[in-house]
Coordinates of C-alpha atoms in Angstrom, one line a residue:
X27 CA 152.4 64.2 49.5
X28 CA 149.3 65.9 49.7
X29 CA 150.1 68.6 48.9
X30 CA 153.0 67.2 46.3
X31 CA 149.8 64.7 45.6
X32 CA 147.7 69.0 43.9
X33 CA 150.3 70.2 42.8
X34 CA 151.1 67.2 39.7
X35 CA 147.4 67.2 39.4
X36 CA 147.6 71.0 38.4
X37 CA 149.6 70.3 36.5
X38 CA 148.1 67.2 34.5
X39 CA 144.7 69.3 34.5
X40 CA 146.7 71.7 32.5
X41 CA 148.4 70.1 30.2
X42 CA 144.1 69.1 29.4
X43 CA 143.3 72.4 27.8
X44 CA 146.0 72.9 25.3
X45 CA 144.6 68.5 24.6
X46 CA 141.7 69.0 23.9
X47 CA 142.7 72.3 21.8
X48 CA 144.3 69.4 19.7
X49 CA 141.9 67.2 20.4
X50 CA 139.4 68.9 18.1
X51 CA 141.5 71.3 15.6
X52 CA 141.8 66.9 14.2
X53 CA 138.6 66.7 13.9
X54 CA 138.2 70.4 12.0
X55 CA 139.9 71.9 8.9
X56 CA 143.3 72.9 8.7
X57 CA 142.9 76.4 8.2
X58 CA 140.8 76.5 10.8
X59 CA 142.9 75.2 13.2
X60 CA 145.1 78.4 13.8
X61 CA 142.7 79.7 15.1
X62 CA 141.1 77.5 16.9
X63 CA 144.1 76.5 18.9
X64 CA 145.1 79.8 19.8
X65 CA 141.8 81.2 21.0
X66 CA 141.6 78.3 23.6
X67 CA 144.7 79.1 25.0
X68 CA 144.1 81.4 24.2
X69 CA 141.7 81.2 28.1
X70 CA 145.3 80.4 30.2
X71 CA 145.4 84.1 30.4
X72 CA 142.1 85.7 30.0
X73 CA 139.8 83.3 32.5
X74 CA 142.8 82.7 34.5
X75 CA 142.4 86.5 35.7
X76 CA 139.0 85.8 35.5
X77 CA 140.2 84.0 38.6
X78 CA 142.6 85.8 40.3
X79 CA 139.8 88.8 40.6
X80 CA 136.8 87.8 41.0
X81 CA 135.9 83.8 40.0
X82 CA 137.6 82.2 43.4
X83 CA 136.0 84.4 45.5
X84 CA 132.3 85.0 43.6
X85 CA 132.8 80.3 43.7
X86 CA 133.8 79.3 47.0
X87 CA 133.2 82.9 49.2
X88 CA 130.9 84.2 50.8
X89 CA 127.2 83.3 50.3
X90 CA 124.0 84.9 48.5
X91 CA 121.3 82.8 48.5
X92 CA 123.0 79.2 47.5
X93 CA 123.3 80.5 44.3
X94 CA 126.4 83.1 44.0
X95 CA 129.4 84.4 46.7
X96 CA 130.9 87.7 46.5
X97 CA 133.7 89.8 46.4
X98 CA 134.5 90.4 49.0
X99 CA 138.0 88.8 48.6
X100 CA 138.6 90.8 44.8
X101 CA 142.2 90.3 43.7
X102 CA 142.2 87.2 46.4
X103 CA 142.6 90.3 49.9
X104 CA 142.9 90.0 52.9
X105 CA 142.7 85.6 52.4
X106 CA 145.1 83.4 53.8
X107 CA 146.7 81.7 50.8
X108 CA 149.2 80.0 53.2
X109 CA 146.0 78.3 55.1
X110 CA 144.8 74.8 55.0
X111 CA 142.3 74.5 53.2
X112 CA 139.3 72.9 55.4
X113 CA 139.0 69.3 55.5
X114 CA 141.7 68.6 53.8
X115 CA 145.7 69.1 54.3
X116 CA 147.2 71.3 51.6
X117 CA 146.9 75.2 51.8
X118 CA 144.6 77.8 50.5
X119 CA 147.0 78.6 47.5
X120 CA 147.0 75.0 46.2
X121 CA 143.1 74.6 46.3
X122 CA 142.7 77.9 43.9
X123 CA 145.3 76.4 41.0
X124 CA 143.8 73.4 40.8
X125 CA 140.1 74.9 40.2
X126 CA 141.8 77.7 38.1
X127 CA 142.9 74.9 36.1
X128 CA 138.7 72.9 35.7
X129 CA 138.1 77.0 35.4
X130 CA 140.6 77.4 32.5
X131 CA 139.6 73.9 30.8
X132 CA 136.3 74.4 30.5
X133 CA 136.0 76.6 27.8
X134 CA 137.8 74.9 26.2
X135 CA 136.2 72.2 26.3
X136 CA 132.6 74.4 24.4
X137 CA 134.8 76.4 22.1
X138 CA 135.3 74.3 19.0
X139 CA 131.8 74.7 18.8
X140 CA 132.2 78.9 17.3
X141 CA 136.5 79.1 17.2
X142 CA 136.0 79.5 13.8
X143 CA 133.2 81.2 12.3
X144 CA 133.3 83.8 15.3
X145 CA 135.9 86.5 15.8
X146 CA 138.5 86.1 18.5
X147 CA 136.3 89.3 19.9
X148 CA 133.2 87.6 20.4
X149 CA 134.7 84.8 22.3
X150 CA 136.8 86.7 24.7
X151 CA 133.8 88.7 25.1
X152 CA 131.1 86.2 25.7
X153 CA 134.2 84.0 27.5
X154 CA 134.3 86.7 30.8
X155 CA 130.1 87.3 30.8
X156 CA 129.2 83.2 31.0
X157 CA 132.4 83.0 33.7
X158 CA 130.3 85.5 36.2
X159 CA 127.0 84.6 34.8
X160 CA 126.8 80.3 34.9
X161 CA 130.5 79.4 35.4
X162 CA 130.9 81.0 39.3
X163 CA 127.7 80.1 39.8
X164 CA 127.8 76.1 38.9
X165 CA 130.7 75.8 41.3
X166 CA 129.4 77.7 44.1
X167 CA 125.6 76.0 43.9
X168 CA 127.5 72.0 43.4
X169 CA 130.6 72.7 45.1
X170 CA 130.5 74.9 47.3
X171 CA 129.9 74.2 51.1
X172 CA 126.4 76.9 51.2
X173 CA 125.9 76.1 47.7
X174 CA 122.2 74.6 47.9
X175 CA 122.6 71.5 45.7
X176 CA 125.1 70.5 48.2
X177 CA 123.2 72.1 50.4
X178 CA 120.6 68.5 49.6
X179 CA 123.3 66.4 48.9
X180 CA 124.4 66.2 45.1
X181 CA 126.9 64.7 44.3
X182 CA 129.5 65.3 41.8
X183 CA 133.1 64.6 42.4
X184 CA 135.3 65.6 39.4
X185 CA 132.6 68.2 38.0
X186 CA 130.3 65.8 35.5
X187 CA 127.7 69.0 36.3
X188 CA 129.6 71.7 36.5
X189 CA 132.1 71.1 34.0
X190 CA 131.0 68.5 31.4
X191 CA 127.0 69.0 31.3
X192 CA 127.6 73.8 31.4
X193 CA 129.9 72.8 28.7
X194 CA 127.8 70.6 26.3
X195 CA 124.9 73.0 26.8
X196 CA 126.7 75.6 26.3
X197 CA 127.9 74.3 22.9
X198 CA 124.6 73.3 22.4
X199 CA 123.7 77.1 22.2
X200 CA 126.3 78.3 20.8
X201 CA 125.7 75.9 17.3
X202 CA 122.0 76.8 17.3
X203 CA 121.5 80.4 18.2
X204 CA 124.9 81.7 18.1
X205 CA 125.9 80.5 14.1
X206 CA 125.1 80.9 11.0
X207 CA 123.8 77.7 9.8
X208 CA 125.3 76.5 6.5
X209 CA 124.1 74.1 4.1
X210 CA 125.1 70.9 5.8
X211 CA 128.6 69.4 3.3
X212 CA 130.8 66.9 3.4
X213 CA 133.8 68.8 1.7
X214 CA 136.3 67.0 1.7
X215 CA 138.0 66.9 5.0
X216 CA 138.4 64.7 7.4
X217 CA 140.3 65.9 9.8
X218 CA 143.8 65.1 11.0
X219 CA 143.8 61.3 12.8
X220 CA 146.5 61.5 14.5
X221 CA 146.3 64.8 16.3
X222 CA 142.9 62.6 17.3
X223 CA 145.2 60.7 19.0
X224 CA 147.8 62.6 21.0
X225 CA 144.8 65.2 21.8
X226 CA 142.5 62.0 23.7
X227 CA 145.4 61.4 24.5
X228 CA 146.6 63.8 26.7
X229 CA 143.1 65.0 28.0
X230 CA 143.5 60.6 28.8
X231 CA 146.8 61.6 31.4
X232 CA 145.4 65.0 32.4
X233 CA 141.8 63.8 33.4
X234 CA 143.8 61.2 36.4
X235 CA 145.3 64.9 38.1
X236 CA 141.4 65.4 37.5
X237 CA 139.5 63.3 39.0
X238 CA 141.9 61.4 41.6
X239 CA 143.4 65.1 42.7
X240 CA 139.5 66.1 43.1
X241 CA 140.2 63.8 46.3
X242 CA 142.2 66.8 47.2
X243 CA 144.7 64.4 49.1
X244 CA 146.9 61.4 48.1
X245 CA 143.8 58.7 49.7
X246 CA 142.0 55.6 49.3
X247 CA 138.8 58.2 47.1
X248 CA 141.8 59.8 45.5
X249 CA 143.2 56.0 44.5
X250 CA 139.7 54.8 43.7
X251 CA 139.4 57.6 40.8
X252 CA 142.8 56.8 39.1
X253 CA 141.1 53.4 39.5
X254 CA 137.5 53.6 38.1
X255 CA 139.3 56.8 35.4
X256 CA 140.7 53.6 34.1
X257 CA 138.5 51.4 33.7
X258 CA 135.7 53.8 33.0
X259 CA 137.3 54.7 29.5
X260 CA 138.5 51.2 28.9
X261 CA 134.5 50.3 28.6
X262 CA 133.7 53.2 26.5
X263 CA 136.1 52.4 23.9
X264 CA 135.7 48.6 23.5
X265 CA 131.4 49.4 23.8
X266 CA 131.5 52.6 20.8
X267 CA 133.8 49.9 19.1
X268 CA 131.9 46.9 19.3
X269 CA 128.6 49.7 18.0
X270 CA 130.9 51.4 14.9
X271 CA 131.6 47.7 13.5
X272 CA 127.5 46.8 13.7
X273 CA 125.9 49.5 12.4
X274 CA 128.9 50.8 9.8
X275 CA 131.2 48.1 9.7
X276 CA 134.3 49.5 10.0
X277 CA 135.9 50.4 13.6
X278 CA 137.9 54.5 13.0
X279 CA 140.0 55.9 14.7
X280 CA 138.2 58.7 15.6
X281 CA 135.0 56.8 17.1
X282 CA 137.3 54.6 19.7
X283 CA 138.6 58.5 20.8
X284 CA 135.8 59.5 21.0
X285 CA 134.4 56.6 22.7
X286 CA 137.0 57.6 25.3
X287 CA 136.0 60.4 25.7
X288 CA 132.1 59.8 26.0
X289 CA 133.7 57.0 29.0
X290 CA 136.4 59.6 30.9
X291 CA 133.7 61.9 31.3
X292 CA 130.5 59.9 32.1
X293 CA 132.6 58.2 34.8
X294 CA 133.4 62.2 36.2
X295 CA 130.9 62.3 38.5
X296 CA 131.6 59.4 40.0
X297 CA 134.3 58.5 39.7
X298 CA 135.7 58.8 43.9
X299 CA 131.9 57.2 43.7
X300 CA 131.4 53.8 42.9
X301 CA 133.4 50.4 42.3
X302 CA 135.4 49.2 40.1
X303 CA 132.1 46.7 37.9
X304 CA 130.1 50.1 38.4
X305 CA 132.5 53.0 37.0
X306 CA 132.9 49.7 33.5
X307 CA 128.2 50.0 33.3
X308 CA 129.0 54.0 33.6
X309 CA 131.2 53.5 30.8
X310 CA 129.5 51.2 28.7
X311 CA 126.2 53.2 28.9
X312 CA 128.4 56.5 28.2
X313 CA 129.2 54.8 24.9
X314 CA 126.3 53.6 23.9
X315 CA 124.2 57.0 24.6
X316 CA 126.3 59.5 23.4
X317 CA 126.2 56.6 20.3
X318 CA 122.4 57.1 20.0
X319 CA 123.3 60.4 19.8
X320 CA 125.6 61.6 17.9
X321 CA 124.1 58.5 15.0
X322 CA 120.7 59.4 15.5
X323 CA 118.8 61.8 17.3
X324 CA 121.1 64.5 15.9
X325 CA 120.4 64.4 12.7
X326 CA 116.4 63.4 13.4
X327 CA 116.5 66.9 16.2
X328 CA 118.1 68.4 13.3
X329 CA 121.5 69.5 16.2
X330 CA 124.2 71.6 14.4
X331 CA 127.3 70.8 17.2
X332 CA 129.8 69.9 14.3
X333 CA 132.1 68.3 16.3
X334 CA 129.7 66.5 19.5
X335 CA 130.6 68.9 21.9
X336 CA 127.2 68.3 23.7
X337 CA 127.2 64.1 21.7
X338 CA 130.6 63.4 24.1
X339 CA 130.1 65.4 26.7
X340 CA 126.6 67.3 27.0
X341 CA 125.5 63.7 27.7
X342 CA 127.3 61.3 28.7
X343 CA 127.7 64.0 31.4
X344 CA 124.2 63.7 31.8
X345 CA 124.6 59.8 32.5
X346 CA 127.6 60.0 34.4
X347 CA 125.6 62.4 36.8
X348 CA 122.2 60.7 36.9
X349 CA 124.7 56.8 37.6
X350 CA 125.9 58.7 39.7
X351 CA 122.6 58.7 42.2
X352 CA 122.4 54.9 40.5
X353 CA 126.2 53.7 42.3
X354 CA 127.0 55.3 44.6
X355 CA 128.0 53.9 47.3
X356 CA 129.4 54.7 51.1
X357 CA 132.1 51.9 51.0
X358 CA 134.3 53.9 48.8
X359 CA 133.2 57.1 50.3
X360 CA 131.8 58.6 53.8
X361 CA 130.5 61.3 52.0
X362 CA 128.3 59.4 50.4
X363 CA 125.6 60.6 53.2
X364 CA 122.6 58.3 50.4
X365 CA 123.6 55.4 49.1
X366 CA 122.9 55.3 44.9
X367 CA 119.3 53.2 44.0
X368 CA 121.7 50.4 42.8
X369 CA 123.3 49.9 46.5
X370 CA 120.6 49.9 48.4
X371 CA 120.2 52.5 49.3
X372 CA 116.7 53.7 47.6
X373 CA 115.4 56.7 45.2
X374 CA 116.9 59.1 47.3
X375 CA 120.4 59.8 45.4
X376 CA 118.5 59.3 42.1
X377 CA 115.7 61.6 42.2
X378 CA 118.4 64.2 44.3
X379 CA 120.4 63.7 41.0
X380 CA 118.3 63.7 38.2
X381 CA 117.1 67.0 40.2
X382 CA 120.4 69.0 39.7
X383 CA 120.6 67.4 36.3
X384 CA 116.8 69.5 34.8
X385 CA 118.3 72.3 37.5
X386 CA 121.5 72.3 35.2
X387 CA 120.1 72.0 32.0
X388 CA 117.5 75.0 31.9
X389 CA 119.9 77.2 34.0
X390 CA 123.3 77.4 32.2
X391 CA 120.4 76.9 28.5
X392 CA 118.7 80.2 30.1
X393 CA 121.9 81.7 31.3
X394 CA 123.6 81.3 27.6
X395 CA 120.6 82.4 25.5
X396 CA 120.3 85.2 26.9
X397 CA 124.3 86.2 27.1
X398 CA 124.3 85.1 23.4
X399 CA 121.0 87.1 22.5
X400 CA 123.1 90.1 24.1
X401 CA 125.8 88.9 22.3
X402 CA 124.0 89.1 18.8
X403 CA 123.0 93.2 19.4
X404 CA 126.9 94.2 20.1
X405 CA 128.7 91.7 17.6
X406 CA 127.2 93.1 14.0
X407 CA 129.8 90.0 12.0
X408 CA 128.9 89.0 8.6
X409 CA 126.7 85.3 8.8
X410 CA 130.0 84.2 5.8
X411 CA 132.7 84.2 9.0
X412 CA 133.1 80.1 7.9
X413 CA 132.2 79.2 4.7
X414 CA 133.1 76.1 5.2
X415 CA 132.5 74.0 7.9
X416 CA 132.9 70.5 9.2
X417 CA 131.8 67.4 8.8
X418 CA 128.2 67.0 9.8
X419 CA 129.6 63.9 10.6
X420 CA 133.0 64.9 12.8
X421 CA 132.6 61.9 15.5
X422 CA 131.2 58.7 13.7

């Protein structure tokens, strides 16, 4: 049953990559849509091959300084695919495939920030280097048993730090330093709300595999993750709708779908560690925090994140990771060593989560900044690649 559950989870996470492409496709002008769909779907090929060749070994096998693995088993040579993955009843091959879907999806989360503004060659080069220098180290540090953040006791059930803070900060760097800034004007192109809704539906369905599948078994923690993955986005949707109604006097399709995504992102690191009431609170504060950033701080700080990728994934990922330090409890998951602050465990787990957030933000920011600066010298692209940007209030 565990194997069948995990194969289903692989398929559900697979759906999320075309899902994020459809979702972003609803926010951008039609003329840019096909190129973005192509480049996000292309990640199956580019990242899939990288994962098979060196990605899995660098992420989970071997260890150097608690930061990265090694390539002793490059192309999975000499590594048993039929043996059981440690502490589970699933084979190594199923775990590798499950993690491959995460590696493919994560670039899709941030590519919307540059898909219509940079060449396909640039995007392939960036994703390949980013995978090697950013994603694989983050996976190793947080999810490998030998990673230094994992050894400290940092909790990240399904990728709040590894995936969402990672994707959000990467999008922030790309939209700030990798593309030319044009005058921010609304050209009358408001995207397609049906695409936004369809993408949200695909993502929410896929997220059940993303979160519940991270239990690696059809267990009590997996079922809890399934339940909290329902309740957090429900609370976030209503919260975002109420905020829109209060401040803008209208509730929009784009708004409630953005709320759903914020709730899903926020619950991801905590999903198998927290109670149902806690999941509702996490959904609420994730939506409220992202709404405030997207509608207030983004303009005040002149952030050029047109699809609000940092505003939704980055901000809600940070909130969810910190909230894990507030609400994680041994009563839900015996793997929790230190209960969260609001579960009677004191400051230790919250402090660990805060340290992980600050470290991850700094590491991801610095590595992406270096990659962007190097590629800027390699790719001499015209600043007129895209004359029309999506409206600055895409998710608002």
